[in-house]
mmCIF file of C-alpha atoms in Angstrom:
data_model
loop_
_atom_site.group_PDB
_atom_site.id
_atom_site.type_symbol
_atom_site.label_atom_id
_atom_site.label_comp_id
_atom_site.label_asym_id
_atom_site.label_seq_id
_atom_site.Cartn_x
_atom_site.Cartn_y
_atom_site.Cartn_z
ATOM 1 C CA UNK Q 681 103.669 87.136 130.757
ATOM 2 C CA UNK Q 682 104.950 85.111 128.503
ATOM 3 C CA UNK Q 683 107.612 86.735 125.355
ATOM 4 C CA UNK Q 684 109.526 84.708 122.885
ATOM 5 C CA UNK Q 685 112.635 85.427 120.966
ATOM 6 C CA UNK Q 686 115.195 84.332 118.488
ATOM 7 C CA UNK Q 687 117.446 82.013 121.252
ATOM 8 C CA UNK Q 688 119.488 80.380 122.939
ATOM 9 C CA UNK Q 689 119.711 82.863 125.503
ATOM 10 C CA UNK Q 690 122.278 85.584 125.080
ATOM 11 C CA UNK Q 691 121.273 86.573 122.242
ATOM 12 C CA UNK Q 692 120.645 89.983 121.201
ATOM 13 C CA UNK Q 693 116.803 89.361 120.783
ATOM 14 C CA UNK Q 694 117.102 87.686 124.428
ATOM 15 C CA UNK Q 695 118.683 91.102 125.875
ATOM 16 C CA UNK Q 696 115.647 93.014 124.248
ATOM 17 C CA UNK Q 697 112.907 90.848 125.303
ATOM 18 C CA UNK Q 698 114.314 90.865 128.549
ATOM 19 C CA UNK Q 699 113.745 94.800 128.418
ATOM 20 C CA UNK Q 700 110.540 94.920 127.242
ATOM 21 C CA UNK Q 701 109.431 92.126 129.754
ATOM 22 C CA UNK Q 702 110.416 94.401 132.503
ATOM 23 C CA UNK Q 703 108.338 97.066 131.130
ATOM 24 C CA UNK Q 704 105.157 94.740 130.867
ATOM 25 C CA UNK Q 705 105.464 93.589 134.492
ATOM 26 C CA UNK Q 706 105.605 97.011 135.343
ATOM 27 C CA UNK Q 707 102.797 97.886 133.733
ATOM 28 C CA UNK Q 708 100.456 95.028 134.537
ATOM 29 C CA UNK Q 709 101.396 92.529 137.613
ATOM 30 C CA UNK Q 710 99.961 89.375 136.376
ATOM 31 C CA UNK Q 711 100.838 87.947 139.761
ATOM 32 C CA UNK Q 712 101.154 84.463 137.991
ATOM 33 C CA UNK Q 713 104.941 83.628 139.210
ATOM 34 C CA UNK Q 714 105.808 82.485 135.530
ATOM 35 C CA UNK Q 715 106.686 85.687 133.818
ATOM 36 C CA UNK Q 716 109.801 84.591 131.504
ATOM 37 C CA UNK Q 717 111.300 85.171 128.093
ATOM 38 C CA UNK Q 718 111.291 82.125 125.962
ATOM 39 C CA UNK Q 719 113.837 80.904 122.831
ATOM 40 C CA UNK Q 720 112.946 79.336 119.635
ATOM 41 C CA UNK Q 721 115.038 78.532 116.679
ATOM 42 C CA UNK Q 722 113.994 80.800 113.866
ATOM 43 C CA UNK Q 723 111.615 83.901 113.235
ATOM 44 C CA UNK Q 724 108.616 81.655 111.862
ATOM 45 C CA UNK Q 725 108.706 80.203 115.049
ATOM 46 C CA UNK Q 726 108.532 83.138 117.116
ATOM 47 C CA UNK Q 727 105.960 84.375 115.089
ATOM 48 C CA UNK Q 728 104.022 81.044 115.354
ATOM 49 C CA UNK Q 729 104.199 81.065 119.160
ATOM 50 C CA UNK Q 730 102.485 84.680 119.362
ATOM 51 C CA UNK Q 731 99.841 83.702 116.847
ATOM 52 C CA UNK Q 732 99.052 80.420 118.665
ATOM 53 C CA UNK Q 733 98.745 81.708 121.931
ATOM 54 C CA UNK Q 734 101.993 79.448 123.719
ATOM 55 C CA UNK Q 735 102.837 82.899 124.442
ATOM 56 C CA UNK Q 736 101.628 86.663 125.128
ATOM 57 C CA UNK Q 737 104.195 88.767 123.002
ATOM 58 C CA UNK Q 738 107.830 88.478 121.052
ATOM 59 C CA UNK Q 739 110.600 90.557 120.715
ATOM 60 C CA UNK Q 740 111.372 90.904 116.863
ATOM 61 C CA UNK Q 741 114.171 92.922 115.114
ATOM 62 C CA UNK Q 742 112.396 95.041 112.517
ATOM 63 C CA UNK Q 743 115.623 97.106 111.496
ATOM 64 C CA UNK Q 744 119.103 97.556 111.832
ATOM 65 C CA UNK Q 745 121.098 101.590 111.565
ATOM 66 C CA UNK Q 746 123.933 99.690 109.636
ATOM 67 C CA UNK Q 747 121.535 97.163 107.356
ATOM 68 C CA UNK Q 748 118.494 98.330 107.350
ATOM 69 C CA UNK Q 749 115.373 96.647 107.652
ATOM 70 C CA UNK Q 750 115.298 92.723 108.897
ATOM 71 C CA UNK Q 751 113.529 91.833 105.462
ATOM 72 C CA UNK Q 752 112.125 88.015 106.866
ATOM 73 C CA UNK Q 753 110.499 90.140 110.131
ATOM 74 C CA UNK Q 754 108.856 92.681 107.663
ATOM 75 C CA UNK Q 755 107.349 89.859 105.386
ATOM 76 C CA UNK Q 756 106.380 87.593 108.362
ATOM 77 C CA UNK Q 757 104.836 90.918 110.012
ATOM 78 C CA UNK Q 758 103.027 91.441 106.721
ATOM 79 C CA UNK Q 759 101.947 87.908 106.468
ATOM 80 C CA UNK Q 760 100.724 87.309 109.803
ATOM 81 C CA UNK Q 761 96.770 87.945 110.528
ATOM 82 C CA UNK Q 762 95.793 90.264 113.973
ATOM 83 C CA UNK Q 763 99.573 90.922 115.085
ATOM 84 C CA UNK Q 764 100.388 94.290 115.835
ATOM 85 C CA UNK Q 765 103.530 95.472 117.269
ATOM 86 C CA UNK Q 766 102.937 97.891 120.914
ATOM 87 C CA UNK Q 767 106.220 98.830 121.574
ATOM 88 C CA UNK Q 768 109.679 100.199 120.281
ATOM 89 C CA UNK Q 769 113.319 99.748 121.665
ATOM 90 C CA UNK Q 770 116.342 100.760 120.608
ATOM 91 C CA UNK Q 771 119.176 98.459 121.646
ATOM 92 C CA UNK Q 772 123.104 99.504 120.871
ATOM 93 C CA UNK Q 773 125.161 96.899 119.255
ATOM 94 C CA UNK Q 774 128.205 96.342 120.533
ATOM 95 C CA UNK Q 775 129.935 93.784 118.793
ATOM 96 C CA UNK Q 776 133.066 91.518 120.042
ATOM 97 C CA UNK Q 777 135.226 89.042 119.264
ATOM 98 C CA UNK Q 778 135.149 85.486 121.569
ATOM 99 C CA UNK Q 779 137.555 83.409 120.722
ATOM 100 C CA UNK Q 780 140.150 80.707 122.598
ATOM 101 C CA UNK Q 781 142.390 82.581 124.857
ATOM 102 C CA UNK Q 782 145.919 82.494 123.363
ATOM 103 C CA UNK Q 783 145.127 81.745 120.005
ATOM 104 C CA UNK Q 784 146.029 84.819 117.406
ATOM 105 C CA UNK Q 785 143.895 85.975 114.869
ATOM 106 C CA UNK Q 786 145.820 84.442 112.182
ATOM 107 C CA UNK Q 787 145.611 80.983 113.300
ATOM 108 C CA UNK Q 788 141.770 81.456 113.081
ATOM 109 C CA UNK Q 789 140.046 80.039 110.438
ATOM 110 C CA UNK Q 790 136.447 80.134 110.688
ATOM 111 C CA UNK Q 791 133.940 82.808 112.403
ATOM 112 C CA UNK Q 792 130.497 81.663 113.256
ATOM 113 C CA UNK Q 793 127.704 84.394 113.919
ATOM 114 C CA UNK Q 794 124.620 85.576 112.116
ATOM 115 C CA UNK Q 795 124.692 87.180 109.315
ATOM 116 C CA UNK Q 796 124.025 90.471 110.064
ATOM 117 C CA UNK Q 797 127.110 90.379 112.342
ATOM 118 C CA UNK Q 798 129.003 89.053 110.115
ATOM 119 C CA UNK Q 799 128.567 91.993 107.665
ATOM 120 C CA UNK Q 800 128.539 94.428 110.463
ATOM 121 C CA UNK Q 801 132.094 93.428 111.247
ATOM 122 C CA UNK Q 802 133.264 92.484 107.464
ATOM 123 C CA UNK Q 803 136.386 95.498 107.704
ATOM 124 C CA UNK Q 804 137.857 93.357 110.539
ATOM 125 C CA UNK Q 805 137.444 90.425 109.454
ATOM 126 C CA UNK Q 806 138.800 91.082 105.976
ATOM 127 C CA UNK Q 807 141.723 92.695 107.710
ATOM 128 C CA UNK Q 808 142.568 90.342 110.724
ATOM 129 C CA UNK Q 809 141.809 87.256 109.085
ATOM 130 C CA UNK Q 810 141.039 87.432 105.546
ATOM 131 C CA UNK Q 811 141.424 83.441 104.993
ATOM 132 C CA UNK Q 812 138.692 82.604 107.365
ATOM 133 C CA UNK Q 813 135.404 81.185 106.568
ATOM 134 C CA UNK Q 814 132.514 83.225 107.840
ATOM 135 C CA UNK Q 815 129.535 80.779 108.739
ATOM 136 C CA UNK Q 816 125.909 81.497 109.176
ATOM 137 C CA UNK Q 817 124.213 81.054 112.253
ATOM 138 C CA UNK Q 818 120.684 81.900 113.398
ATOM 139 C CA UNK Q 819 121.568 83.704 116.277
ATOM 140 C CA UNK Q 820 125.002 84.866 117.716
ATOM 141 C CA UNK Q 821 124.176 82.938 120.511
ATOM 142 C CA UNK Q 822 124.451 80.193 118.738
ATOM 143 C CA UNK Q 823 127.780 81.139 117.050
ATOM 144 C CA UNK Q 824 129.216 81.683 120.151
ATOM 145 C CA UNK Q 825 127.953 77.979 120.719
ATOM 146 C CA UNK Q 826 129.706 76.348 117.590
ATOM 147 C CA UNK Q 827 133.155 78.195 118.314
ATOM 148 C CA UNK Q 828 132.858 76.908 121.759
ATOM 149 C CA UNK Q 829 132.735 73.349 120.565
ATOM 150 C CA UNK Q 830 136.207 73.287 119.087
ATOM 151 C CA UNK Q 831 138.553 73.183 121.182
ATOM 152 C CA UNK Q 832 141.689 73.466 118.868
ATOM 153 C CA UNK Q 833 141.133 77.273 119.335
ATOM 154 C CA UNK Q 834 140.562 77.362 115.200
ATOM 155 C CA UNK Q 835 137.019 79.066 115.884
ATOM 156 C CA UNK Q 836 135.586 82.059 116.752
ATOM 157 C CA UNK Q 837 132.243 84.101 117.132
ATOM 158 C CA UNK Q 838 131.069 87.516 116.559
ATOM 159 C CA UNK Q 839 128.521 88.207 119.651
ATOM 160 C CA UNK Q 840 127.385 91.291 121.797
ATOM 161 C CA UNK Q 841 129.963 92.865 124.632
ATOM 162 C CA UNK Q 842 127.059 91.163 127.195
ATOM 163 C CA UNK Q 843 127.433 87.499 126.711
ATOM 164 C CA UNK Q 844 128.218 85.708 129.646
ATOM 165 C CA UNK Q 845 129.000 82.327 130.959
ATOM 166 C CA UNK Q 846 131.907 81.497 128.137
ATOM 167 C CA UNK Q 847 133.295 77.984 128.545
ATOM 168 C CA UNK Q 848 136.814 77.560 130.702
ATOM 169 C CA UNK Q 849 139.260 79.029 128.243
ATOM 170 C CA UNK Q 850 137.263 81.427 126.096
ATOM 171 C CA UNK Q 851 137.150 84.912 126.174
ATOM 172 C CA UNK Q 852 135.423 88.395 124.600
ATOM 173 C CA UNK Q 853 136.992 90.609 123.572
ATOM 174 C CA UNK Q 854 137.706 94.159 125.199
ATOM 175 C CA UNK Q 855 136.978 95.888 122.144
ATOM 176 C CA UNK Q 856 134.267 96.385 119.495
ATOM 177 C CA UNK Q 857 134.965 95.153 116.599
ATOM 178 C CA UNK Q 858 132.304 96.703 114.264
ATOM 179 C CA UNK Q 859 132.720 98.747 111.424
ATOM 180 C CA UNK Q 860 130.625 101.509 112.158
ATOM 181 C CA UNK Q 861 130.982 102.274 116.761
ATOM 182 C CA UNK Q 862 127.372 103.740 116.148
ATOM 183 C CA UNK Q 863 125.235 100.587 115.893
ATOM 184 C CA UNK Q 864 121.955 100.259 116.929
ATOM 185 C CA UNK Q 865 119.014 97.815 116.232
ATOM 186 C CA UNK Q 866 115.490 98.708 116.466
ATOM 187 C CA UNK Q 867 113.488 95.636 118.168
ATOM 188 C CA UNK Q 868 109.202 95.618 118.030
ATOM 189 C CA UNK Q 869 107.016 94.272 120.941
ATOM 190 C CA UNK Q 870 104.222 91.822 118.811
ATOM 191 C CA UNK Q 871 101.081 90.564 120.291
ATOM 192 C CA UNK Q 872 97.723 89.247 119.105
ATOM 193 C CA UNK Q 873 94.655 91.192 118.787
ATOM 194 C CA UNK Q 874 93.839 95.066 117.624
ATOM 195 C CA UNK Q 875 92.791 95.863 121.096
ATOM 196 C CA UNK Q 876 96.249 95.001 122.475
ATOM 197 C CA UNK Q 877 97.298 98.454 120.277
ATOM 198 C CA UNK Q 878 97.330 101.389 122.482
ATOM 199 C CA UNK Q 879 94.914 104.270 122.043
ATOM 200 C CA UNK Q 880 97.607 106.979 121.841
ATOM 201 C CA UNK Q 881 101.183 106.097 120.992
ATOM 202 C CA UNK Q 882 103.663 108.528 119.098
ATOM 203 C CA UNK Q 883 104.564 106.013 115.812
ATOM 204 C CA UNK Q 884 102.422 104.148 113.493
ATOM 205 C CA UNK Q 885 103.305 101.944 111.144
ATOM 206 C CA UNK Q 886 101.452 100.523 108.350
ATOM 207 C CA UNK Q 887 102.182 98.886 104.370
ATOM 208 C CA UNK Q 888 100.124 99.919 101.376
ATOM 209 C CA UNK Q 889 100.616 99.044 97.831
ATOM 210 C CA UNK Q 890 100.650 101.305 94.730
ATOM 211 C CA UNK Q 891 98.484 100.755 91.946
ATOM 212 C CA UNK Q 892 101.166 99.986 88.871
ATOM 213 C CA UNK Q 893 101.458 103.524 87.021
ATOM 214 C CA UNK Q 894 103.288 106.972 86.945
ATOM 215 C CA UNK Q 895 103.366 108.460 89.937
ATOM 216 C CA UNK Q 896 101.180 106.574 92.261
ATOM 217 C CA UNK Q 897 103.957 106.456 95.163
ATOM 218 C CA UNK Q 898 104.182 110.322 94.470
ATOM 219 C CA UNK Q 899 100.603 110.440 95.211
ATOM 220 C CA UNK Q 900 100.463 108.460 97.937
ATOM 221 C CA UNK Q 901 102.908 110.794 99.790
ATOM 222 C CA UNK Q 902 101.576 113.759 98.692
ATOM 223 C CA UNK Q 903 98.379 112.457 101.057
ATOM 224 C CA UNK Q 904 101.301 111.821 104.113
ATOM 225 C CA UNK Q 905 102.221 115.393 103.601
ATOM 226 C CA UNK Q 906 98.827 116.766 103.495
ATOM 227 C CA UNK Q 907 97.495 115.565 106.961
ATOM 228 C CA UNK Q 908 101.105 117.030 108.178
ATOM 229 C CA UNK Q 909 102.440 113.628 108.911
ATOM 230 C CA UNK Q 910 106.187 113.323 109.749
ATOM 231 C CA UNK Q 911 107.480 110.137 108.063
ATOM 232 C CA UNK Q 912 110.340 108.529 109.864
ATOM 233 C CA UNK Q 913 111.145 105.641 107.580
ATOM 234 C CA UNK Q 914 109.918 104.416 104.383
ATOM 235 C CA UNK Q 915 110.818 100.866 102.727
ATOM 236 C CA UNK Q 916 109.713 98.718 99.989
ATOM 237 C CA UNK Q 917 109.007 94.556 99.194
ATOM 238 C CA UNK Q 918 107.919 92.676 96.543
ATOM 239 C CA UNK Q 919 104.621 91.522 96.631
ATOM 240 C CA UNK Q 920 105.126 87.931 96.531
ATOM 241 C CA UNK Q 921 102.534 86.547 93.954
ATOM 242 C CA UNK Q 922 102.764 89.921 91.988
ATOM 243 C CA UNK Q 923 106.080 90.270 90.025
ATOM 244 C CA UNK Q 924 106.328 94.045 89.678
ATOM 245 C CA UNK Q 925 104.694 95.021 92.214
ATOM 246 C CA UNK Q 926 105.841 96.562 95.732
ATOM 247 C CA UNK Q 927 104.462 97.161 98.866
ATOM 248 C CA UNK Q 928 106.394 99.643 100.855
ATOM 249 C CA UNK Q 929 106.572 99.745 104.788
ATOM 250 C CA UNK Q 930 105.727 103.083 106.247
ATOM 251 C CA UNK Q 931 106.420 104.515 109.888
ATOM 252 C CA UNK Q 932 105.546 108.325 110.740
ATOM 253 C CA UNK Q 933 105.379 110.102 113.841
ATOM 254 C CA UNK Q 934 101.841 110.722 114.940
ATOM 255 C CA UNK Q 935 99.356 109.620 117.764
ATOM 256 C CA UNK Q 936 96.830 106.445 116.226
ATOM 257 C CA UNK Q 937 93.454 108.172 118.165
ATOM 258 C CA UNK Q 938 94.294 110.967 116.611
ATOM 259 C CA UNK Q 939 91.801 112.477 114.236
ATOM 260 C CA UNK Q 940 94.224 113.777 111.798
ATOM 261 C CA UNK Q 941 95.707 110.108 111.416
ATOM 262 C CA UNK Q 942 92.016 108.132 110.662
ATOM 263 C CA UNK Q 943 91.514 110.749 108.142
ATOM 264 C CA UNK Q 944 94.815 109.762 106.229
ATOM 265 C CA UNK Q 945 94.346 106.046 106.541
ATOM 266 C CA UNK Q 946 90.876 106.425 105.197
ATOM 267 C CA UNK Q 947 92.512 108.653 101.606
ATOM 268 C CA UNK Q 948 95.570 106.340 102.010
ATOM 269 C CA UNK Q 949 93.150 103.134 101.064
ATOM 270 C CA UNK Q 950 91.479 104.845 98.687
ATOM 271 C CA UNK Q 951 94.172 105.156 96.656
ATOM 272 C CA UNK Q 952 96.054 102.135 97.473
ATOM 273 C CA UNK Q 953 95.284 98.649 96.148
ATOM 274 C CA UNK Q 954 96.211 97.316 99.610
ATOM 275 C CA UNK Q 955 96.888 98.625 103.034
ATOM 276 C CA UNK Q 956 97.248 96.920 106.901
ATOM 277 C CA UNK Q 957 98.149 98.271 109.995
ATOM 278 C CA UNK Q 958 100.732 96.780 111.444
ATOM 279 C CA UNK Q 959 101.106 98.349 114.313
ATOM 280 C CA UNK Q 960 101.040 101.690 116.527
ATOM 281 C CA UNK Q 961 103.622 102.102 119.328
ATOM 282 C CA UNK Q 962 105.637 104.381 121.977
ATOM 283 C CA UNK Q 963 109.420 104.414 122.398
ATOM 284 C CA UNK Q 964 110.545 102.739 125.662
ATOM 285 C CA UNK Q 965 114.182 102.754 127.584
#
């Protein structure tokens, strides 16, 4: 099996494809000898891989306990025909500092990660070194890179407490450095094809938008709540070539083969002007 990510390797996205590979191969041996996890540059890309086949799967941030949902992954979820996300994992962020051994936190003056980091870690940085300019990476990984290219010691990067393999002088820091200790980041398993979703699972997730009038979000939970369904997280977009209009991202604890859960999909699109399933999935470790 083949699972892409948001590289280089190192990254966060790296750590959780990693974790989901493991489960895969557990589950089905393909006895191939090229199981791997593979980098690209940007989300798009990642997505583009899955849909063309160059791999089986990616590992995809869909939402973060500090910034909520990863807005590009939602839309490109949206967007993308016959993906479906299988699996759930929590990762915990643990943010450090890796900077030039020596070098204080005053002399400092710019701090390369993504942005999500960045913000995640904005109380530090505004207190140990308010004059530096943050800069926007695609990955941390690839922060880590950039600081690791100058070697006046004038750079730094935000990346998680498990990067490895630092150039000769560099180090990470022994502490976390983000704002909030409790940080986790919720990462979906994508593949191609409706029958890669599992018959029974214990979260669905789906998008449906409201016709444009008084109360028809009301109404369309009031249909949740009537089939008993326990909503876990509820977001909303703009539809794109609508302006106005939103389409809100729904997960909710319940079992896809389940009875109860076809009967609320069926009264959810009949009062909906759109809805897709975007996936159905179990927690793993």
């Amino acid at each position: 099996m083949k699972i892409a990510f948001l590289g280089p390797e190192g990254s966060y996205s790296h750590l959780a494809a990693r974790s989901f590979l493991k489960v895969e191969e557990s589950a089905e041996t393909t006895g191939q000898g090229w199981d791997e996890c593979i980098p690209f540059r940007n989300f798009p890309e990642v997505f583009q891989a899955v849909k063309s086949g160059r791999v089986d799967a990616a590992a995809v941030p869909i939402e973060n306990s500090l910034q909520g949902g990863v807005l590009q992954n939602l839309d490109l979820l949206q967007s993308s025909e016959d993906l479906y996300a299988v699996k759930e994992l929590v990762v915990r962020v643990d943010h450090r500092l890796v900077y030039k051994e020596g070098v204080k936190f005053s002399e400092i003056g710019r701090v390369y990660s993504h942005r999500q980091a960045l913000d995640q870690c904005a109380g530090f940085l505004s207190r140990e070194m308010p004059f530096a300019s943050l800069r926007e990476t695609e990955s941390t990984a690839f922060g880590v890179a950039r600081a690791m290219e100058d070697e006046t010691g004038k750079s730094a990067a935000i990346a998680g407490a498990h990067t490895e393999n630092l150039r000769s002088g560099f180090v990470l820091g022994e502490t976390s450095i983000s704002d909030e200790p409790n940080n986790f980041t919720h990462f979906l398993l994508i593949k191609k094809g409706k029958e890669k979703l599992p018959a029974h699972g214990n979260r669905v997730f789906f998008s449906a938008v409201c016709p444009h009038r008084p109360g028809s979000l009301l109404e369309l939970l009031q249909i949740i709540a009537k089939y008993g369904i326990n909503m876990t997280k509820i977001e909303s977009r703009p539809v794109k070539n609508k302006v106005g209009d939103y389409r809100f991202f729904i997960e909710a604890d319940c079992d896809l083969g389940s009875e109860q859960v076809q009967e609320t999909f069926a009264a959810i699109q009949k009062d909906t002007l759109e809805w897709k399933l975007l996936g159905a999935y179990t927690h793993i470790q």
